[in-house]
Structures are given as C-alpha cells and as structure tokens.
C-alpha cells in the first residue's frame, strides 16, 4: 500500500503529464500555423508520448489499491514565439518535469517504497532521454540559425527526428 504522500505526488505527476501533453499539442498548433509541419508533427508525437506517461502512472496508482485522481490542468500558453523560443520553452518544461520525478523518487527512497522506486526508474531514464533530445534540437537550431531559409531547414531536421524514433 502506498503512503498518502506518495499517492499525492503520483497524482500530481499524473496532472503534470496531462499538462505536458496539452502543452506539446498546443505548441504543435503554434508550429503548424507558421508553416512548420515537421515541428508540428514532431510535437504531436511528443504529446501522444506524454499521454502514455500519464496512463502508466494512472495504472500504477490503481494497481497499488490507491485511487488515481486527475487534478486541475491549466491551459498551455498560446502566444506565438520563434521556433528557438518554442523549443527553449519545451526544454525548460522537461527540466521542470525531471525535477518533479526526482522529488518523487526522493520521497519513495525516503519511505523505503521499493516498488515505487523500481517503477520510477523508467521515468528517470525517460527524462534523461527527453532532456537530451530537446537539448540536441536547440543545438541544431543554433547551428542552422533562424535567418533566411534557416527555419525551413530547422523544420526539416526536427521532422526527420520522427523517423529515427
């Protein structure tokens, strides 16, 4: 049986994963209206992945006999930004999610909740991959540059990442 602290943190993470999905879906629309179909498709795929992260958490909570609770989900931002700012925002969000996963892991370790520690290992690895991916995208954007036809090549490079997944 999970402690109330762990259940509360897992439920908070469920809401954060739903917010992440909504954030990436909204950002995909921001990319699409700027003609960045590659970035849009990539961000929609990320939105679906975040939903899978939420489902995994949701299932773990009810399998332990606790009740998963979907909390309030705030609306993602809708203001248009440059492609570099869009991916900077995503990278910062992923770092925030990593900090929340780490705090959850710290709580599980403190409580000697070995099952939750084992469950969370996947999220720790996943967050490492996510941060690396978005850092790599930012490096590509910096290397290509947004001047002239740079945005076209950025969009193409990000769209290509879908084929590598």
mmCIF file of C-alpha atoms in Angstrom:
data_model
loop_
_atom_site.group_PDB
_atom_site.id
_atom_site.type_symbol
_atom_site.label_atom_id
_atom_site.label_comp_id
_atom_site.label_asym_id
_atom_site.label_seq_id
_atom_site.Cartn_x
_atom_site.Cartn_y
_atom_site.Cartn_z
ATOM 1 C CA UNK A 1 0.000 0.000 0.000
ATOM 2 C CA UNK A 2 1.299 3.421 -0.931
ATOM 3 C CA UNK A 3 1.595 6.188 1.629
ATOM 4 C CA UNK A 4 -0.614 9.265 1.304
ATOM 5 C CA UNK A 5 2.496 11.327 0.451
ATOM 6 C CA UNK A 6 3.434 9.045 -2.439
ATOM 7 C CA UNK A 7 -0.153 8.842 -3.730
ATOM 8 C CA UNK A 8 -0.448 12.637 -3.629
ATOM 9 C CA UNK A 9 2.839 13.064 -5.509
ATOM 10 C CA UNK A 10 1.903 10.427 -8.088
ATOM 11 C CA UNK A 11 -1.453 12.133 -8.639
ATOM 12 C CA UNK A 12 0.333 15.457 -9.041
ATOM 13 C CA UNK A 13 2.581 13.816 -11.635
ATOM 14 C CA UNK A 14 -0.477 12.464 -13.465
ATOM 15 C CA UNK A 15 -1.721 16.047 -13.818
ATOM 16 C CA UNK A 16 1.723 17.239 -14.923
ATOM 17 C CA UNK A 17 1.911 14.578 -17.629
ATOM 18 C CA UNK A 18 -1.532 15.610 -18.894
ATOM 19 C CA UNK A 19 -0.403 19.230 -18.902
ATOM 20 C CA UNK A 20 2.739 18.212 -20.812
ATOM 21 C CA UNK A 21 0.600 16.503 -23.443
ATOM 22 C CA UNK A 22 -1.619 19.574 -23.775
ATOM 23 C CA UNK A 23 1.434 21.845 -23.911
ATOM 24 C CA UNK A 24 3.027 19.905 -26.758
ATOM 25 C CA UNK A 25 -0.254 19.648 -28.616
ATOM 26 C CA UNK A 26 -0.740 23.423 -28.345
ATOM 27 C CA UNK A 27 2.858 24.037 -29.430
ATOM 28 C CA UNK A 28 2.289 21.776 -32.431
ATOM 29 C CA UNK A 29 -0.524 24.100 -33.490
ATOM 30 C CA UNK A 30 1.724 27.144 -32.996
ATOM 31 C CA UNK A 31 4.274 25.455 -35.273
ATOM 32 C CA UNK A 32 1.687 24.467 -37.878
ATOM 33 C CA UNK A 33 0.240 27.979 -38.241
ATOM 34 C CA UNK A 34 3.778 29.158 -39.008
ATOM 35 C CA UNK A 35 4.075 26.542 -41.752
ATOM 36 C CA UNK A 36 6.367 24.288 -39.722
ATOM 37 C CA UNK A 37 4.800 20.918 -40.450
ATOM 38 C CA UNK A 38 7.855 18.931 -39.395
ATOM 39 C CA UNK A 39 7.946 20.613 -35.986
ATOM 40 C CA UNK A 40 4.172 20.267 -35.679
ATOM 41 C CA UNK A 41 4.215 16.535 -36.396
ATOM 42 C CA UNK A 42 7.128 16.009 -34.012
ATOM 43 C CA UNK A 43 5.371 17.896 -31.201
ATOM 44 C CA UNK A 44 2.111 15.971 -31.750
ATOM 45 C CA UNK A 45 4.061 12.725 -31.416
ATOM 46 C CA UNK A 46 5.540 14.087 -28.172
ATOM 47 C CA UNK A 47 2.022 14.954 -26.966
ATOM 48 C CA UNK A 48 0.926 11.337 -27.528
ATOM 49 C CA UNK A 49 4.012 10.104 -25.689
ATOM 50 C CA UNK A 50 3.190 12.287 -22.683
ATOM 51 C CA UNK A 51 -0.294 10.759 -22.576
ATOM 52 C CA UNK A 52 1.319 7.322 -22.431
ATOM 53 C CA UNK A 53 3.418 8.525 -19.485
ATOM 54 C CA UNK A 54 0.215 9.614 -17.741
ATOM 55 C CA UNK A 55 -1.531 6.297 -18.416
ATOM 56 C CA UNK A 56 1.416 4.399 -16.964
ATOM 57 C CA UNK A 57 1.252 6.440 -13.752
ATOM 58 C CA UNK A 58 -2.541 6.171 -13.586
ATOM 59 C CA UNK A 59 -2.389 2.381 -13.872
ATOM 60 C CA UNK A 60 0.370 2.059 -11.262
ATOM 61 C CA UNK A 61 -1.649 4.033 -8.723
ATOM 62 C CA UNK A 62 -4.812 1.940 -9.079
ATOM 63 C CA UNK A 63 -2.831 -1.322 -9.197
ATOM 64 C CA UNK A 64 -1.490 -0.476 -5.740
ATOM 65 C CA UNK A 65 -5.032 -0.112 -4.407
ATOM 66 C CA UNK A 66 -4.956 3.673 -4.321
ATOM 67 C CA UNK A 67 -7.207 5.986 -6.272
ATOM 68 C CA UNK A 68 -5.653 7.906 -9.155
ATOM 69 C CA UNK A 69 -7.090 11.416 -9.196
ATOM 70 C CA UNK A 70 -6.860 13.725 -12.164
ATOM 71 C CA UNK A 71 -6.358 17.199 -10.803
ATOM 72 C CA UNK A 72 -6.966 20.517 -12.438
ATOM 73 C CA UNK A 73 -4.989 21.025 -15.636
ATOM 74 C CA UNK A 74 -4.116 24.603 -16.564
ATOM 75 C CA UNK A 75 -4.302 25.761 -20.148
ATOM 76 C CA UNK A 76 -0.989 25.929 -22.034
ATOM 77 C CA UNK A 77 0.246 29.232 -23.461
ATOM 78 C CA UNK A 78 -0.981 30.202 -26.908
ATOM 79 C CA UNK A 79 1.171 33.175 -27.828
ATOM 80 C CA UNK A 80 3.256 32.789 -30.967
ATOM 81 C CA UNK A 81 7.010 32.572 -30.467
ATOM 82 C CA UNK A 82 10.042 31.880 -32.634
ATOM 83 C CA UNK A 83 10.999 28.276 -33.287
ATOM 84 C CA UNK A 84 14.014 28.636 -30.996
ATOM 85 C CA UNK A 85 11.884 30.066 -28.170
ATOM 86 C CA UNK A 86 9.310 27.312 -28.665
ATOM 87 C CA UNK A 87 11.937 24.607 -28.158
ATOM 88 C CA UNK A 88 13.616 26.538 -25.324
ATOM 89 C CA UNK A 89 10.230 26.510 -23.568
ATOM 90 C CA UNK A 90 9.894 22.771 -24.150
ATOM 91 C CA UNK A 91 13.417 22.125 -22.846
ATOM 92 C CA UNK A 92 12.738 24.179 -19.697
ATOM 93 C CA UNK A 93 9.483 22.303 -19.175
ATOM 94 C CA UNK A 94 11.268 18.948 -19.468
ATOM 95 C CA UNK A 95 13.831 20.071 -16.885
ATOM 96 C CA UNK A 96 10.938 21.003 -14.575
ATOM 97 C CA UNK A 97 9.354 17.551 -15.086
ATOM 98 C CA UNK A 98 12.715 15.938 -14.307
ATOM 99 C CA UNK A 99 12.864 17.858 -11.021
ATOM 100 C CA UNK A 100 9.376 16.581 -10.119
ATOM 101 C CA UNK A 101 10.286 12.969 -10.967
ATOM 102 C CA UNK A 102 13.454 13.318 -8.883
ATOM 103 C CA UNK A 103 11.448 14.679 -5.923
ATOM 104 C CA UNK A 104 9.039 11.768 -6.247
ATOM 105 C CA UNK A 105 11.958 9.333 -6.351
ATOM 106 C CA UNK A 106 13.485 11.002 -3.277
ATOM 107 C CA UNK A 107 10.198 10.510 -1.396
ATOM 108 C CA UNK A 108 9.944 6.859 -2.415
ATOM 109 C CA UNK A 109 13.550 6.248 -1.318
ATOM 110 C CA UNK A 110 12.974 8.047 1.991
ATOM 111 C CA UNK A 111 9.913 5.879 2.652
ATOM 112 C CA UNK A 112 11.698 2.657 1.605
ATOM 113 C CA UNK A 113 8.977 2.168 -1.011
ATOM 114 C CA UNK A 114 10.973 -0.198 -3.210
ATOM 115 C CA UNK A 115 8.100 -0.919 -5.587
ATOM 116 C CA UNK A 116 7.652 2.777 -6.391
ATOM 117 C CA UNK A 117 11.412 3.280 -6.666
ATOM 118 C CA UNK A 118 11.528 0.434 -9.190
ATOM 119 C CA UNK A 119 8.520 1.847 -11.074
ATOM 120 C CA UNK A 120 10.031 5.336 -11.222
ATOM 121 C CA UNK A 121 13.348 4.128 -12.683
ATOM 122 C CA UNK A 122 11.706 4.110 -16.118
ATOM 123 C CA UNK A 123 10.711 7.772 -15.692
ATOM 124 C CA UNK A 124 14.211 8.728 -14.585
ATOM 125 C CA UNK A 125 15.641 7.175 -17.763
ATOM 126 C CA UNK A 126 12.878 8.670 -19.902
ATOM 127 C CA UNK A 127 13.553 12.162 -18.556
ATOM 128 C CA UNK A 128 17.247 11.809 -19.351
ATOM 129 C CA UNK A 129 16.302 10.934 -22.943
ATOM 130 C CA UNK A 130 13.800 13.799 -23.192
ATOM 131 C CA UNK A 131 16.224 16.413 -21.914
ATOM 132 C CA UNK A 132 18.933 15.144 -24.241
ATOM 133 C CA UNK A 133 16.552 15.194 -27.219
ATOM 134 C CA UNK A 134 15.426 18.776 -26.678
ATOM 135 C CA UNK A 135 18.941 19.968 -25.913
ATOM 136 C CA UNK A 136 20.029 18.401 -29.216
ATOM 137 C CA UNK A 137 17.196 20.185 -31.044
ATOM 138 C CA UNK A 138 18.286 23.502 -29.539
ATOM 139 C CA UNK A 139 21.851 22.836 -30.695
ATOM 140 C CA UNK A 140 20.571 22.125 -34.224
ATOM 141 C CA UNK A 141 18.607 25.375 -34.181
ATOM 142 C CA UNK A 142 21.676 27.280 -33.043
ATOM 143 C CA UNK A 143 23.872 25.637 -35.681
ATOM 144 C CA UNK A 144 21.403 26.189 -38.521
ATOM 145 C CA UNK A 145 20.207 29.630 -37.443
ATOM 146 C CA UNK A 146 16.776 31.135 -37.995
ATOM 147 C CA UNK A 147 17.780 33.671 -40.617
ATOM 148 C CA UNK A 148 16.715 33.328 -44.240
ATOM 149 C CA UNK A 149 15.869 29.743 -45.102
ATOM 150 C CA UNK A 150 17.190 28.509 -41.736
ATOM 151 C CA UNK A 151 13.691 27.954 -40.335
ATOM 152 C CA UNK A 152 12.915 25.681 -43.300
ATOM 153 C CA UNK A 153 15.985 23.554 -42.542
ATOM 154 C CA UNK A 154 15.189 23.508 -38.816
ATOM 155 C CA UNK A 155 11.671 22.284 -39.578
ATOM 156 C CA UNK A 156 13.066 19.608 -41.837
ATOM 157 C CA UNK A 157 15.646 18.478 -39.261
ATOM 158 C CA UNK A 158 13.066 18.259 -36.481
ATOM 159 C CA UNK A 159 10.623 16.413 -38.748
ATOM 160 C CA UNK A 160 13.372 13.887 -39.535
ATOM 161 C CA UNK A 161 13.593 13.025 -35.825
ATOM 162 C CA UNK A 162 10.226 11.275 -36.137
ATOM 163 C CA UNK A 163 11.748 8.732 -38.499
ATOM 164 C CA UNK A 164 14.527 7.988 -36.021
ATOM 165 C CA UNK A 165 12.181 7.171 -33.129
#
